[in-house]
Coordinates of C-alpha atoms in Angstrom, one line a residue:
M1 CA 43.8 28.8 49.7
N2 CA 44.7 25.2 50.9
T3 CA 44.8 22.3 48.5
T4 CA 41.5 20.8 49.6
R5 CA 39.6 24.0 49.1
A6 CA 41.3 24.5 45.7
H7 CA 40.3 21.1 44.6
G8 CA 36.7 21.7 45.7
T9 CA 36.6 25.0 43.8
A10 CA 38.0 23.2 40.7
L11 CA 35.4 20.4 40.9
Q12 CA 32.6 22.9 41.2
R13 CA 33.8 24.7 38.1
L14 CA 34.0 21.4 36.3
A15 CA 30.5 20.4 37.4
V16 CA 29.1 23.7 36.2
A17 CA 30.8 23.4 32.9
L18 CA 29.6 19.9 32.4
L19 CA 26.0 20.9 33.0
G20 CA 26.0 22.9 29.8
A21 CA 27.1 19.9 27.6
V22 CA 24.3 17.6 26.4
T23 CA 26.0 15.2 23.9
P24 CA 28.8 12.7 24.5
E25 CA 31.1 14.6 22.2
A26 CA 30.4 17.9 24.0
I27 CA 30.9 16.1 27.4
G28 CA 34.3 14.9 26.1
Q29 CA 35.4 18.4 25.0
V30 CA 34.3 20.1 28.2
A31 CA 35.7 17.3 30.5
V32 CA 39.1 17.2 28.8
T33 CA 39.5 21.0 28.2
V34 CA 38.5 22.1 31.7
S35 CA 40.2 19.2 33.5
V36 CA 43.5 19.7 31.7
Q37 CA 43.4 23.3 32.6
L38 CA 42.5 22.7 36.3
L39 CA 45.1 20.0 36.7
G40 CA 47.9 21.7 34.9
A41 CA 48.2 18.6 32.6
D42 CA 49.8 18.9 29.2
A43 CA 47.5 16.5 27.3
G44 CA 44.2 14.7 27.9
V45 CA 41.8 12.4 26.1
L46 CA 38.3 11.0 27.0
Y47 CA 37.3 7.6 25.6
D48 CA 33.8 6.3 25.2
R49 CA 33.3 2.5 25.5
T50 CA 31.4 1.8 22.3
D51 CA 31.2 -2.0 22.9
V52 CA 32.6 -4.7 25.0
R53 CA 36.1 -4.6 23.4
T54 CA 36.4 -1.1 21.9
L55 CA 37.1 2.4 23.1
T56 CA 36.5 5.4 20.9
S57 CA 38.0 8.9 21.4
L58 CA 35.4 11.6 22.0
F59 CA 37.8 14.5 22.4
S60 CA 41.6 14.9 22.9
M61 CA 44.0 17.8 23.2
G62 CA 47.8 18.1 23.6
W63 CA 48.8 15.1 21.6
P64 CA 50.8 15.2 18.4
A65 CA 48.7 14.5 15.3
E66 CA 50.8 11.5 14.3
L67 CA 50.2 10.0 17.8
E68 CA 46.6 10.9 18.1
A69 CA 45.2 9.5 14.8
P70 CA 46.2 5.8 15.3
Y71 CA 44.6 5.7 18.7
R72 CA 41.1 7.2 18.0
H73 CA 39.8 3.6 18.3
L74 CA 41.4 1.2 20.7
E75 CA 40.9 -2.5 21.3
L76 CA 41.0 -3.5 25.0
H77 CA 44.0 -5.7 25.7
R78 CA 45.5 -6.7 29.0
G79 CA 49.0 -5.4 29.7
R80 CA 48.3 -1.8 28.6
P81 CA 47.6 0.9 31.1
L82 CA 44.4 2.3 29.6
S83 CA 43.0 -1.2 29.1
D84 CA 44.0 -2.3 32.6
A85 CA 42.3 0.7 34.1
V86 CA 39.0 -0.1 32.3
L87 CA 39.1 -3.9 32.7
D88 CA 40.2 -3.8 36.4
R89 CA 37.9 -0.8 37.1
T90 CA 40.8 0.9 39.0
P91 CA 43.1 3.9 38.1
V92 CA 46.6 3.3 36.7
W93 CA 49.1 5.9 37.9
L94 CA 52.5 6.2 36.1
E95 CA 54.5 9.0 37.7
G96 CA 57.4 9.0 35.3
A97 CA 59.2 7.4 32.4
E98 CA 60.9 4.9 34.7
Q99 CA 57.6 3.5 35.9
W100 CA 56.4 3.3 32.2
R101 CA 59.4 1.2 31.4
A102 CA 59.1 -0.9 34.5
R103 CA 55.4 -1.7 34.3
Y104 CA 54.6 -1.5 30.6
P105 CA 57.9 -1.9 28.7
E106 CA 56.2 -2.6 25.3
M107 CA 54.0 0.5 25.6
A108 CA 56.7 2.8 27.1
P109 CA 57.9 4.2 23.8
I110 CA 54.4 5.3 23.0
G111 CA 53.4 6.5 26.5
T112 CA 56.6 8.6 26.7
A113 CA 56.7 9.9 23.1
G114 CA 57.2 13.6 22.7
N115 CA 59.1 13.8 26.0
R116 CA 56.0 12.8 28.0
E117 CA 56.7 11.5 31.5
A118 CA 53.7 10.9 33.8
S119 CA 50.2 9.6 33.0
A120 CA 47.0 9.0 34.9
C121 CA 44.4 6.5 33.4
L122 CA 41.1 6.6 35.2
P123 CA 38.0 4.4 34.4
L124 CA 34.7 6.1 33.9
R125 CA 32.0 4.2 35.8
V126 CA 28.5 4.9 37.1
E127 CA 27.2 2.1 39.4
D128 CA 27.9 -1.1 37.4
R129 CA 28.1 0.6 34.0
D130 CA 31.5 0.9 32.3
L131 CA 31.4 4.0 30.2
G132 CA 35.0 4.5 29.1
A133 CA 38.1 6.2 30.5
I134 CA 39.9 9.6 30.8
V135 CA 43.7 10.0 30.5
F136 CA 45.9 12.9 31.6
S137 CA 49.5 13.2 30.6
F138 CA 52.3 15.4 31.9
D139 CA 55.6 16.5 30.3
T140 CA 57.5 16.2 33.6
P141 CA 57.5 13.6 36.3
H142 CA 54.4 14.0 38.5
A143 CA 53.9 12.4 41.9
F144 CA 50.2 11.6 42.4
L145 CA 49.8 12.1 46.1
P146 CA 46.8 10.7 47.9
D147 CA 44.9 14.0 47.9
E148 CA 45.5 14.5 44.2
R149 CA 44.5 10.9 43.4
A150 CA 41.3 11.4 45.2
Y151 CA 40.8 14.6 43.4
L152 CA 41.4 13.0 40.0
E153 CA 39.0 10.2 40.8
A154 CA 36.4 12.8 41.7
V155 CA 37.1 14.4 38.3
A156 CA 36.6 11.1 36.7
A157 CA 33.3 10.5 38.6
L158 CA 31.9 13.9 37.5
C159 CA 32.9 13.2 33.9
A160 CA 31.3 9.7 34.1
Q161 CA 28.1 11.0 35.5
A162 CA 27.9 13.7 32.8
L163 CA 28.7 11.1 30.1
D164 CA 26.1 8.7 31.5
R165 CA 23.5 11.5 31.5
A166 CA 24.4 12.4 27.9
R167 CA 24.2 8.8 26.8
L168 CA 20.7 8.4 28.4
L169 CA 19.6 11.6 26.7
V170 CA 20.9 10.3 23.3
V171 CA 19.1 7.0 23.9
E172 CA 15.9 8.8 24.8
Q173 CA 16.1 11.1 21.8
R174 CA 16.9 8.2 19.5
A175 CA 13.9 6.2 21.0
R176 CA 11.7 9.3 20.5
A177 CA 13.0 9.8 16.9
D178 CA 12.5 6.1 16.2
A179 CA 8.9 6.2 17.6
E180 CA 8.1 9.3 15.5
R181 CA 9.7 7.7 12.5
E182 CA 7.7 4.5 13.0
R183 CA 4.5 6.6 13.5
D184 CA 5.2 8.5 10.3
R185 CA 5.9 5.3 8.4
M186 CA 2.6 3.7 9.7
E187 CA 0.9 6.8 8.3
V188 CA 2.6 6.3 5.0
L189 CA 1.5 2.6 4.9
A190 CA -2.1 3.7 5.7
H191 CA -1.9 6.3 2.9
T192 CA -0.5 3.7 0.6
A193 CA -3.3 1.3 1.3
G194 CA -5.9 4.0 0.9
L195 CA -4.7 5.5 -2.3
M196 CA -4.3 2.0 -3.9
E197 CA -8.0 1.4 -3.3
E198 CA -9.1 4.7 -4.8
P199 CA -11.2 4.5 -8.0
L200 CA -8.2 5.5 -10.2
S201 CA -6.4 3.8 -13.1
V202 CA -3.4 1.7 -12.3
E203 CA -1.1 4.4 -13.8
E204 CA -2.7 7.1 -11.6
R205 CA -2.5 5.0 -8.5
L206 CA 1.2 4.3 -9.0
Q207 CA 2.0 7.9 -9.7
R208 CA 0.3 8.9 -6.5
L209 CA 2.3 6.2 -4.7
A210 CA 5.6 7.6 -6.2
D211 CA 4.5 11.2 -5.1
L212 CA 3.8 9.9 -1.6
M213 CA 7.4 8.7 -1.2
V214 CA 9.1 12.0 -1.9
P215 CA 10.7 14.0 -0.4
D216 CA 10.3 12.5 3.1
L217 CA 11.3 9.0 2.3
A218 CA 13.5 9.5 -0.8
D219 CA 14.6 12.2 -3.2
W220 CA 13.5 10.1 -6.2
C221 CA 10.9 7.4 -6.6
A222 CA 10.0 5.3 -9.6
V223 CA 7.6 2.4 -10.2
H224 CA 7.9 -0.2 -12.9
L225 CA 5.3 -2.9 -13.9
V226 CA 5.6 -6.2 -15.7
R227 CA 3.3 -6.2 -18.6
G228 CA 3.4 -9.3 -20.7
N229 CA 7.0 -9.9 -21.5
E230 CA 8.0 -6.3 -21.0
V231 CA 8.9 -4.2 -18.0
E232 CA 7.6 -0.6 -18.2
Q233 CA 8.3 2.5 -16.1
I234 CA 4.9 3.6 -15.0
A235 CA 5.6 6.5 -12.6
V236 CA 8.5 8.7 -11.5
A237 CA 8.5 11.5 -8.9
H238 CA 10.8 14.2 -7.5
D239 CA 10.0 17.2 -5.4
D240 CA 11.7 19.6 -7.9
P241 CA 9.7 19.8 -11.2
A242 CA 12.9 21.1 -13.0
R243 CA 15.0 18.1 -11.9
L244 CA 12.1 15.7 -12.8
D245 CA 11.9 17.3 -16.2
F246 CA 15.6 16.9 -16.6
V247 CA 15.5 13.2 -15.9
L248 CA 12.5 12.6 -18.2
R249 CA 14.3 14.3 -21.0
L250 CA 17.4 12.3 -20.3
Q251 CA 15.4 9.1 -20.5
E252 CA 14.0 10.2 -23.9
R253 CA 17.5 10.9 -25.2
Y254 CA 18.9 7.7 -23.7
P255 CA 16.1 5.2 -23.3
P256 CA 16.7 2.7 -20.5
D257 CA 17.6 -0.8 -21.7
P258 CA 14.7 -3.1 -20.7
S259 CA 17.0 -6.1 -21.0
A260 CA 19.4 -4.7 -18.4
R261 CA 20.5 -7.2 -15.9
S262 CA 20.4 -4.7 -13.0
G263 CA 18.2 -2.1 -11.5
A264 CA 14.4 -2.0 -11.6
F265 CA 14.2 -4.1 -14.8
E266 CA 16.1 -7.0 -13.2
V267 CA 14.3 -6.7 -9.9
S268 CA 10.9 -6.8 -11.6
R269 CA 11.9 -9.9 -13.4
S270 CA 13.7 -11.8 -10.7
G271 CA 11.7 -10.7 -7.6
T272 CA 15.0 -10.2 -5.7
P273 CA 15.6 -6.8 -4.0
A274 CA 18.7 -4.6 -4.8
F275 CA 20.1 -2.7 -1.8
L276 CA 22.8 -0.1 -2.4
P277 CA 23.6 1.9 0.7
E278 CA 26.3 3.6 -1.4
I279 CA 26.0 3.8 -5.2
P280 CA 29.5 3.2 -6.6
D281 CA 30.7 5.2 -9.5
E282 CA 31.5 2.0 -11.3
L283 CA 27.8 1.2 -11.5
L284 CA 27.1 4.5 -13.2
V285 CA 30.0 3.9 -15.7
A286 CA 28.6 0.4 -16.5
G287 CA 25.1 1.9 -17.2
A288 CA 26.3 4.8 -19.4
V289 CA 26.1 4.7 -23.2
D290 CA 28.9 7.2 -23.7
G291 CA 31.0 9.9 -21.9
E292 CA 28.3 12.6 -22.2
H293 CA 25.6 10.2 -20.9
L294 CA 27.9 9.4 -17.9
E295 CA 28.4 13.0 -17.0
L296 CA 24.6 13.6 -17.2
I297 CA 24.0 10.6 -14.9
R298 CA 26.6 11.8 -12.5
S299 CA 25.0 15.2 -12.4
I300 CA 21.8 13.7 -10.8
G301 CA 23.9 13.0 -7.8
M302 CA 22.6 9.6 -6.8
R303 CA 24.1 8.4 -3.6
S304 CA 22.0 5.6 -2.2
A305 CA 19.2 3.4 -3.6
V306 CA 16.9 0.6 -2.7
V307 CA 14.9 -1.4 -5.3
V308 CA 12.3 -3.8 -4.1
P309 CA 9.9 -6.1 -6.1
L310 CA 6.1 -5.8 -5.9
L311 CA 5.6 -9.3 -4.8
V312 CA 2.4 -11.1 -4.3
R313 CA 2.0 -14.9 -3.8
G314 CA 5.6 -15.3 -4.9
H315 CA 5.0 -13.5 -8.2
S316 CA 6.6 -10.2 -9.1
L317 CA 4.3 -7.5 -10.6
G318 CA 7.1 -4.9 -10.9
A319 CA 9.5 -2.9 -8.8
L320 CA 9.5 0.1 -6.5
T321 CA 12.7 2.2 -6.6
L322 CA 13.8 4.8 -4.0
V323 CA 16.9 6.9 -4.5
H324 CA 18.7 9.4 -2.2
A325 CA 20.6 12.1 -4.1
E326 CA 21.0 15.8 -3.2
S327 CA 19.8 15.3 0.4
G328 CA 23.0 13.3 1.1
R329 CA 21.0 10.7 3.0
R330 CA 21.7 7.0 3.0
F331 CA 19.4 4.1 3.2
D332 CA 19.9 1.5 5.9
E333 CA 18.5 -2.0 6.6
L334 CA 15.5 -0.5 8.4
D335 CA 14.7 1.5 5.3
L336 CA 14.9 -1.6 3.2
A337 CA 12.5 -3.5 5.4
F338 CA 10.0 -0.6 5.4
V339 CA 10.1 -0.1 1.6
Q340 CA 9.4 -3.8 1.3
R341 CA 6.3 -3.4 3.4
V342 CA 5.2 -0.5 1.3
A343 CA 5.8 -2.5 -1.9
A344 CA 3.9 -5.5 -0.4
T345 CA 0.9 -3.3 0.4
A346 CA 0.9 -1.9 -3.1
A347 CA 1.4 -5.3 -4.7
V348 CA -1.6 -6.8 -2.9
A349 CA -3.8 -3.9 -3.9
L350 CA -2.6 -4.1 -7.5
D351 CA -3.2 -7.8 -7.6
N352 CA -6.6 -7.4 -6.1
A353 CA -7.4 -4.8 -8.7
R354 CA -6.2 -7.1 -11.5
L355 CA -8.2 -10.0 -10.2
Y356 CA -11.2 -7.8 -9.8
Q357 CA -10.9 -6.5 -13.4
Q358 CA -10.5 -10.1 -14.6
Q359 CA -13.5 -11.3 -12.6
R360 CA -15.5 -8.3 -13.8
R361 CA -14.7 -9.0 -17.5
I362 CA -15.6 -12.7 -17.0
A363 CA -18.9 -11.7 -15.3
H364 CA -19.8 -9.2 -17.9
T365 CA -18.9 -11.7 -20.7
L366 CA -21.0 -14.4 -19.2
Q367 CA -23.9 -12.0 -18.4
A368 CA -23.9 -10.9 -22.0
A369 CA -24.0 -14.5 -23.2
L370 CA -27.2 -15.0 -21.1
L371 CA -29.0 -12.2 -22.8
P372 CA -30.0 -11.8 -26.4
T373 CA -27.6 -9.8 -28.5
V374 CA -30.5 -8.1 -30.3
L375 CA -34.2 -8.4 -30.1
P376 CA -35.8 -9.9 -33.2
E377 CA -37.8 -8.0 -35.9
A378 CA -41.4 -8.8 -35.0
P379 CA -43.9 -7.4 -37.6
G380 CA -46.7 -5.5 -36.0
L381 CA -44.7 -5.0 -32.8
R382 CA -42.1 -2.6 -31.5
L383 CA -39.7 -4.1 -29.0
A384 CA -37.3 -2.7 -26.4
A385 CA -35.3 -4.2 -23.6
R386 CA -33.1 -2.6 -21.0
Y387 CA -30.8 -4.3 -18.5
R388 CA -28.6 -2.7 -15.8
P389 CA -26.6 -5.0 -13.4
Q390 CA -26.2 -4.3 -9.7
T391 CA -23.7 -1.6 -9.0
D392 CA -20.2 -3.0 -8.7
E393 CA -18.9 -3.1 -5.2
R394 CA -15.6 -4.8 -5.7
T395 CA -16.5 -7.3 -3.0
D396 CA -19.2 -9.0 -5.0
V397 CA -18.7 -8.8 -8.8
Q398 CA -21.1 -11.6 -9.8
V399 CA -23.2 -12.7 -12.7
G400 CA -26.8 -11.6 -12.1
G401 CA -29.9 -13.8 -12.3
D402 CA -32.1 -11.6 -14.4
V403 CA -32.9 -12.6 -18.0
Y404 CA -35.3 -11.6 -20.7
D405 CA -35.9 -13.1 -24.2
M406 CA -38.2 -12.7 -27.2
V407 CA -38.6 -15.6 -29.7
A408 CA -40.8 -16.6 -32.6
T409 CA -43.1 -19.6 -32.2
P410 CA -43.7 -22.1 -34.9
E411 CA -47.0 -20.3 -35.8
P412 CA -46.6 -17.2 -38.0
G413 CA -47.4 -14.0 -36.2
R414 CA -47.0 -15.6 -32.8
W415 CA -44.3 -14.6 -30.4
A416 CA -43.1 -15.7 -26.9
A417 CA -41.8 -13.2 -24.4
V418 CA -40.1 -14.0 -21.1
V419 CA -38.7 -12.2 -18.1
A420 CA -37.2 -14.2 -15.2
D421 CA -35.4 -13.5 -12.0
V422 CA -33.2 -16.2 -10.4
C423 CA -32.6 -16.2 -6.7
G424 CA -29.0 -15.1 -5.9
K425 CA -25.9 -14.5 -8.1
G426 CA -22.8 -16.2 -9.1
P427 CA -22.0 -19.4 -11.1
D428 CA -25.0 -21.4 -9.8
A429 CA -27.4 -18.5 -10.6
A430 CA -25.9 -18.2 -14.0
A431 CA -26.3 -21.9 -14.7
L432 CA -30.0 -21.7 -13.7
T433 CA -30.5 -18.5 -15.8
A434 CA -29.1 -20.3 -18.8
L435 CA -31.3 -23.3 -18.1
I436 CA -34.4 -21.1 -18.0
R437 CA -33.6 -19.3 -21.2
H438 CA -32.7 -22.3 -23.3
T439 CA -35.4 -24.6 -21.9
L440 CA -38.1 -22.1 -22.7
R441 CA -36.7 -21.5 -26.2
A442 CA -36.9 -25.3 -26.8
E443 CA -40.4 -25.6 -25.4
V444 CA -41.6 -22.6 -27.5
A445 CA -40.0 -24.2 -30.6
H446 CA -42.0 -27.4 -29.8
G447 CA -45.2 -25.3 -29.9
L448 CA -46.1 -25.6 -26.1
G449 CA -48.3 -22.9 -24.6
P450 CA -47.2 -20.7 -21.7
V451 CA -48.5 -23.0 -18.9
D452 CA -47.1 -26.2 -20.3
A453 CA -43.8 -24.5 -21.1
L454 CA -43.4 -23.3 -17.5
R455 CA -44.3 -26.8 -16.2
R456 CA -41.7 -28.3 -18.3
L457 CA -39.2 -25.7 -17.1
N458 CA -40.1 -26.4 -13.5
A459 CA -39.4 -30.1 -14.0
A460 CA -36.1 -29.3 -15.6
M461 CA -35.2 -27.0 -12.7
L462 CA -36.0 -29.7 -10.1
R463 CA -33.9 -32.2 -12.0
E464 CA -31.0 -29.8 -12.0
A465 CA -31.5 -28.5 -8.4
R466 CA -28.4 -27.6 -6.5
A467 CA -28.0 -28.2 -2.8
D468 CA -28.7 -24.5 -2.1
G469 CA -32.2 -24.8 -3.5
R470 CA -32.3 -21.9 -5.9
F471 CA -35.6 -20.9 -7.4
A472 CA -36.9 -18.4 -9.9
T473 CA -39.8 -16.1 -10.7
V474 CA -40.9 -16.0 -14.3
A475 CA -43.4 -14.0 -16.5
H476 CA -44.1 -15.7 -19.7
A477 CA -46.3 -14.2 -22.5
R478 CA -47.6 -15.6 -25.8
I479 CA -48.4 -12.7 -28.1
A480 CA -50.6 -13.2 -31.2
V481 CA -50.4 -10.3 -33.7
E482 CA -53.6 -9.8 -35.5
P483 CA -53.6 -8.9 -39.3
A484 CA -56.2 -6.2 -38.8
G485 CA -54.2 -4.6 -36.0
G486 CA -53.8 -5.1 -32.3
A487 CA -52.7 -8.3 -30.5
T488 CA -53.9 -10.9 -28.0
V489 CA -51.6 -11.7 -25.1
T490 CA -51.7 -14.8 -23.0
L491 CA -49.8 -14.2 -19.7
V492 CA -48.6 -16.7 -17.1
G493 CA -46.7 -15.7 -14.0
A494 CA -44.7 -17.8 -11.6
G495 CA -44.3 -15.7 -8.4
H496 CA -43.4 -12.7 -10.6
P497 CA -44.3 -9.0 -10.2
P498 CA -47.5 -7.9 -12.0
A499 CA -47.2 -6.9 -15.7
L500 CA -47.9 -3.3 -16.6
V501 CA -50.0 -2.2 -19.6
R502 CA -50.1 1.4 -20.8
R503 CA -53.1 2.3 -22.9
A504 CA -54.1 5.5 -24.5
D505 CA -56.2 6.6 -21.5
A506 CA -54.9 4.5 -18.6
V507 CA -52.2 2.4 -17.0
E508 CA -53.2 -0.9 -15.5
L509 CA -51.4 -3.7 -13.6
V510 CA -52.1 -7.3 -14.5
P511 CA -51.5 -9.6 -11.5
L512 CA -49.5 -12.8 -12.1
S513 CA -50.5 -15.2 -9.3
G514 CA -48.7 -18.4 -10.0
T515 CA -46.1 -20.1 -7.6
L516 CA -42.4 -20.0 -7.8
L517 CA -40.5 -22.4 -10.1
G518 CA -37.9 -24.8 -8.9
V519 CA -39.6 -25.4 -5.5
F520 CA -42.8 -27.5 -5.9
P521 CA -43.2 -30.5 -8.3
D522 CA -46.7 -29.3 -9.3
P523 CA -46.7 -25.4 -9.3
V524 CA -49.9 -23.5 -9.5
L525 CA -50.0 -21.6 -12.9
R526 CA -52.9 -19.6 -14.3
E527 CA -53.3 -18.0 -17.7
T528 CA -54.5 -14.4 -18.1
T529 CA -55.6 -13.1 -21.5
L530 CA -55.7 -9.5 -22.4
R531 CA -56.2 -7.4 -25.6
L532 CA -53.7 -4.8 -26.8
D533 CA -54.8 -2.2 -29.3
P534 CA -52.5 -0.4 -31.6
G535 CA -50.3 2.0 -29.5
D536 CA -50.8 -0.1 -26.3
I537 CA -47.6 -1.1 -24.5
L538 CA -46.9 -4.2 -22.3
V539 CA -44.1 -3.9 -19.8
L540 CA -42.5 -7.0 -18.1
Y541 CA -39.9 -6.4 -15.4
T542 CA -38.0 -7.9 -12.5
D543 CA -38.3 -7.0 -8.8
G544 CA -35.1 -4.9 -9.2
V545 CA -37.6 -2.2 -10.3
T546 CA -40.4 -2.2 -7.7
E547 CA -38.1 -3.3 -4.8
A548 CA -35.4 -0.7 -5.6
R549 CA -34.5 1.2 -2.4
G550 CA -33.9 4.9 -2.2
V551 CA -33.8 7.5 0.6
D552 CA -37.6 7.5 0.6
G553 CA -38.1 3.7 0.9
F554 CA -39.0 1.3 -1.9
Y555 CA -39.7 2.4 -5.5
G556 CA -43.0 0.4 -5.6
V557 CA -45.7 -0.2 -8.2
E558 CA -47.3 3.3 -7.5
R559 CA -44.2 5.1 -8.8
L560 CA -43.9 2.7 -11.6
T561 CA -47.4 3.3 -12.8
A562 CA -47.0 7.1 -12.3
V563 CA -43.9 7.2 -14.6
A564 CA -45.5 4.8 -17.2
G565 CA -48.6 6.9 -17.2
A566 CA -46.9 10.3 -17.6
P567 CA -48.3 12.4 -20.5
G568 CA -46.5 12.5 -23.8
P569 CA -46.0 10.4 -27.0
W570 CA -44.5 7.1 -25.9
D571 CA -43.1 4.3 -27.9
A572 CA -41.4 1.1 -26.6
A573 CA -37.8 2.5 -26.6
A574 CA -38.8 5.8 -25.0
L575 CA -40.8 4.2 -22.2
A576 CA -38.0 1.7 -21.5
D577 CA -35.5 4.5 -21.2
A578 CA -37.8 6.6 -19.0
L579 CA -38.4 3.7 -16.6
L580 CA -34.8 2.7 -16.3
T581 CA -33.6 6.3 -15.8
D582 CA -36.2 6.8 -13.1
V583 CA -35.2 3.6 -11.2
V584 CA -31.5 4.5 -11.4
T585 CA -32.1 8.1 -10.3
F586 CA -34.3 6.9 -7.4
Q587 CA -31.4 4.9 -6.1
Q588 CA -28.9 7.8 -6.7
G589 CA -27.1 5.7 -9.2
V590 CA -26.3 2.8 -6.8
L591 CA -28.3 -0.3 -7.8
R592 CA -28.7 -2.9 -5.1
D593 CA -30.2 -5.4 -7.5
D594 CA -30.2 -6.1 -11.2
V595 CA -32.9 -4.4 -13.3
A596 CA -34.4 -6.0 -16.4
L597 CA -37.2 -4.6 -18.6
L598 CA -38.9 -6.0 -21.7
V599 CA -41.3 -3.6 -23.4
V600 CA -43.6 -4.7 -26.2
E601 CA -45.6 -2.1 -28.1
V602 CA -48.3 -2.9 -30.6
A603 CA -47.4 -0.9 -33.7
P604 CA -50.0 1.9 -34.4

């Protein structure tokens, strides 16, 4: 077989061998091992160009260990055969020790160490991409004839193409892995946002968050919160219940120092993240109470950690801690950035929940201040009132505009009852609600009748009118208890739903035909007088009852009268409970408006 045919056969064998290698390291091993054998060389090494100035050995064979180790990473410098081959993009042929000494006198002792003589340094290039170099060394002088040089350059070309293919595959795999990682992390962020909005306590939410982080993102996760002047651990999670129990018992035996100037306590206070790609043993030693504590801490096997603050508007609510241990993984800068995004999502949700709870408390406190704490003792009457605010929707926790009241007039045995509904909710509605309640109390105390009292209230509302033009509907009753039993009621309505009267044998509606208050300077107000016998019950209510919406439409006065007229022994409290329960049930527990009921029964 002639030389050309032999070279062709050798190149074919090399090409087939390279097809089975898919990683740069595998390419290096196949290229060097097969090529050294085919060439009859005594040593070989393939270098990958990792950056502009650096070459890194992918695989080598035939070199003494003391010579191989220092040259696994090489800086490119002019005046060295391998560097010249790469930088000039042309092979460097050294056929014996004499040529080494003549061309590279400084490198000759290294290039000819171990009785080496000849070397061939060939750049690995594909199109305009410099991929590295391959080097072959011979123990005897070796004349690189033109045919052999062409053959070696063909070997280098095959190796370069294989290396380029492997590089592209690695880049593709890395890009796919990064895309999948980003997709998974977006799902984690979505889950984080979702669970932080679930109707759970803060502690339950944070435990769910910690559970979400393991084991995919970390081996351990803990969450701390700032509460007052203290920092408390709220949640901790690990995929192995036994290891989790071990750490919890360890914390019971050696309680963490809340004044520590490192870790989650310090991050919670300072708002500055702590990033430890490698956890040094010195850190464990510094945190240990004694030798036994140190050994127990070491047994956890913590290797890498990231601790980020739960920051919102520049204020730290606590800290989120992730730790890698038995998995052997390490956190990197991308992990740090992602954990900060998770912490930011959690912090915003926690802050919103805190603000919501604060707003809710304020609203409930103000609402309670607008309603009587207890109804008065009214001889000859039995009184009951029920109030249910609109169902909280987190987006609109506001003070309602419904109000009821019952006060004594200056005349003995005379009482004034009122139920009102202010348009809208919020601070302006609350202010108008307070104005209605206290103005009517003052006018009743001055002895004014229902019509005059409502006119005075209308004038006060117009004087205090806001730009948004709020108005109110009002039902005002003057109740005179008769010594012989029964009562006379004088009713005035201002745009309010009809009153309801339950008698022993019937239920009737009493229309209240007056105009709204707070709109016209001279409202139309008419008095209606009715008689209540012992056992009769008067019900005043807001439109949150009749205009309640359920799956079958509006609640309406027909259903109201049907419930009020149901058989059975009724007193004021029982009827108030029955009506409120039915309205809430009709809406499946979700009230779209406030409901207020004032029930007055003439004692039998």
